[in-house]
Amino acid sequence: MQFFSSDFKLGILGGGQLGKMMLYETRKWDIQTKVMDASAEAPCKIACNEFVQGSLMDFDAVYDFGKDVDVLTIEIENVNVDALEKLEDEGITVYPPTKTLRTIQNKAVQKLFYTDHGIPTAPFTRFAYTSEIEDSINNGGLSLPFVWKSAQFGYDGQGVKVVRKMEDLKELPNVECIAEKMIDFKNELAVVVARNAKGEVKTYPVVEMEFHPEANQVEYVICPARIDDAVAQKAQEVALKVSEHMKHVGLLAVEMFQTKDDQILVNESAPRPHNSGHYSIEAAYTNQFEQHIRAILGLPLGKTDSKVAGIMVNLVGAEGHTGEVVYENIEEILGMDGVTPHIYGKKQTRPFRKMGHVTIVDENMVRAREVAQQVKETIKVVTKQ
Amino acid sequence: MQFFSSDFKLGILGGGQLGKMMLYETRKWDIQTKVMDASAEAPCKIACNEFVQGSLMDFDAVYDFGKDVDVLTIEIENVNVDALEKLEDEGITVYPPTKTLRTIQNKAVQKLFYTDHGIPTAPFTRFAYTSEIEDSINNGGLSLPFVWKSAQFGYDGQGVKVVRKMEDLKELPNVECIAEKMIDFKNELAVVVARNAKGEVKTYPVVEMEFHPEANQVEYVICPARIDDAVAQKAQEVALKVSEHMKHVGLLAVEMFQTKDDQILVNESAPRPHNSGHYSIEAAYTNQFEQHIRAILGLPLGKTDSKVAGIMVNLVGAEGHTGEVVYENIEEILGMDGVTPHIYGKKQTRPFRKMGHVTIVDENMVRAREVAQQVKETIKVVTKQ
């Protein structure tokens, strides 16, 4: 059956901004889509052919949703994998495969996967409960400071905390977790790897996260990363190794640290289009959303090179503003060359909420970086006065 | 009121493929949209916030549709302009303005507009009825051969006929028309001009239509046109002159002939995104659909330069095939570098029906042209066997 046939149906679990950007591509190729999300206000509600409201963690909801689709994919990895396994058993094509999802969903399992397959990653210890950590420190099995990560549901930086003193432990939930060695890194890098069902593999260029010097927050995602070719090659090789062992189908975004002595350590991976690949919509020959669709439908992968330099700036809610959103000075940034804002369509802002992103493209990286800074200093995500 | 506000509503008359491509951009900026089309199966039915089924030529339907929108635009110029005038009078913002639409809707009026404003165009005579042409030829007022064009509803090459002998006249409908001198042209060119309500104007690079050597059909739209800089500059100047006098808001696609002696003659204009600008989705810094939205919302215009060379190939139904469509070898063209098919979502094909388009982009124009030919020779729009 061909993907553009009216008999073919693609299911997407999750109806947020990633799903919304995937839907541009399904519309471009006239692919019939069905989307499920817990919220009746999900951005995907329009632009899909069929919308179902339901919890992604609920077995019955996911199973019932997936029964009549031909290919089922996700825009978020926190979904009911038991239901996906049952669907897989019954012949529904599920990409990423449930095995990949199981490995990635649990951070302890994910870290063990890296060490088991000889993939460099920061040293860590797994704990069944946070309460076990204190004993381990007292017995000399672990030393402060370290990075605490909840094993489950660690989406978008939640469930991650730096523990510097014993008291910090008291604020943490008592759940399965890992304690990871703090890495003194020079750069945070990411590589998006695409892999289709036939095993064809392509990598996007290495991107670099530039941090705010004081706030220690990612300010810019820069493609290509401003690093040595040798380091870029090593990062690509490591990402390909993760891809090879994960046997994912679709995209795999591999986040890595470049240490002070130019080692590459895998931080974590996501089996889907990813924030670090948003720049590709404007900069790459094939954007990450089209590439994900190509991969899961078993189509040939598109060219991953960039046409121009690309920088992505996240639009997050300003501090002190909670309520109906206003994008202050959006017209000013629209007047800057090569600047494209993406508004996710959330009506309410709150401090640090991800409300959209802006891409800056230019033939010249230095100029792109200058414009990116102007964008950052100009647009503000605030509330109505 | 800001365009991303939930109180703001953009109306689009026409729900076909141009509207569909416009809706990607409204989704990107979370603009609320309402679309009207005569067909309940219109491609725009999904991806807009509100869909109304109704005839674009019906006064009441257009008036009722437009009453509650903030800005009203079109994806096709054959709409009821009386209703738009009433809406304009009542304070609705209509772009392109009704004056521009009136000028363009009638080909005789459009041609007179060019001559009245000193814009070069092929010599022509207007006739109230086709039946008057025979007399004119007999009296020596007109000589064969010439190009007959129906004054109204000449969308997409319909209503145009080359008249070589008296008998050819008999096949033509007896309507208001023009008889235009046949131009011995070297190239057919087009320039898309963007103009916003504040009078800011930008032009896209000149594109060239390459014709099939035998079939005399446009095969490739090529950007930038492979012509002398001096000719390109002249074409841009002529297009800007049309734009200046039309005082359109939105896009204006100006189609032109480059004669054997390098004169530029305007053929016709369209006040909306246009087939000759489709390449811009993949090749330009700002694609024509985003640019149209920017212009009609009074936003700053985006950069019109190209990132890479772009070639567009129309996907039309193959001869001898009428029925449920199949895109034969679409997977093969997806395997070629820099190739992006766009499928408009029409379920039924028939000979020469426009079913989609394919864009080919590359840093190198010669290579892009080679790949375009491969695409053309590979993909076929046929019916199920």
Short mmCIF file of C-alpha atoms in Angstrom, two decimals, chain B residues 39 52 64 182-183 246 261 290 313 344 370:
data_model
loop_
_atom_site.label_atom_id
_atom_site.label_comp_id
_atom_site.label_asym_id
_atom_site.label_seq_id
_atom_site.Cartn_x
_atom_site.Cartn_y
_atom_site.Cartn_z
CA SER B 39 -16.21 21.61 -2.52
CA VAL B 52 -17.53 26.91 5.17
CA ASP B 64 -21.71 36.18 4.88
CA MET B 182 1.54 36.43 -31.30
CA ILE B 183 4.90 37.11 -29.71
CA MET B 246 -1.70 48.22 -9.19
CA ASP B 261 15.43 41.34 -29.29
CA GLU B 290 4.67 33.18 4.24
CA VAL B 313 8.25 20.54 -12.07
CA TYR B 344 -2.18 18.31 -3.54
CA GLU B 370 19.95 17.29 -14.42
#
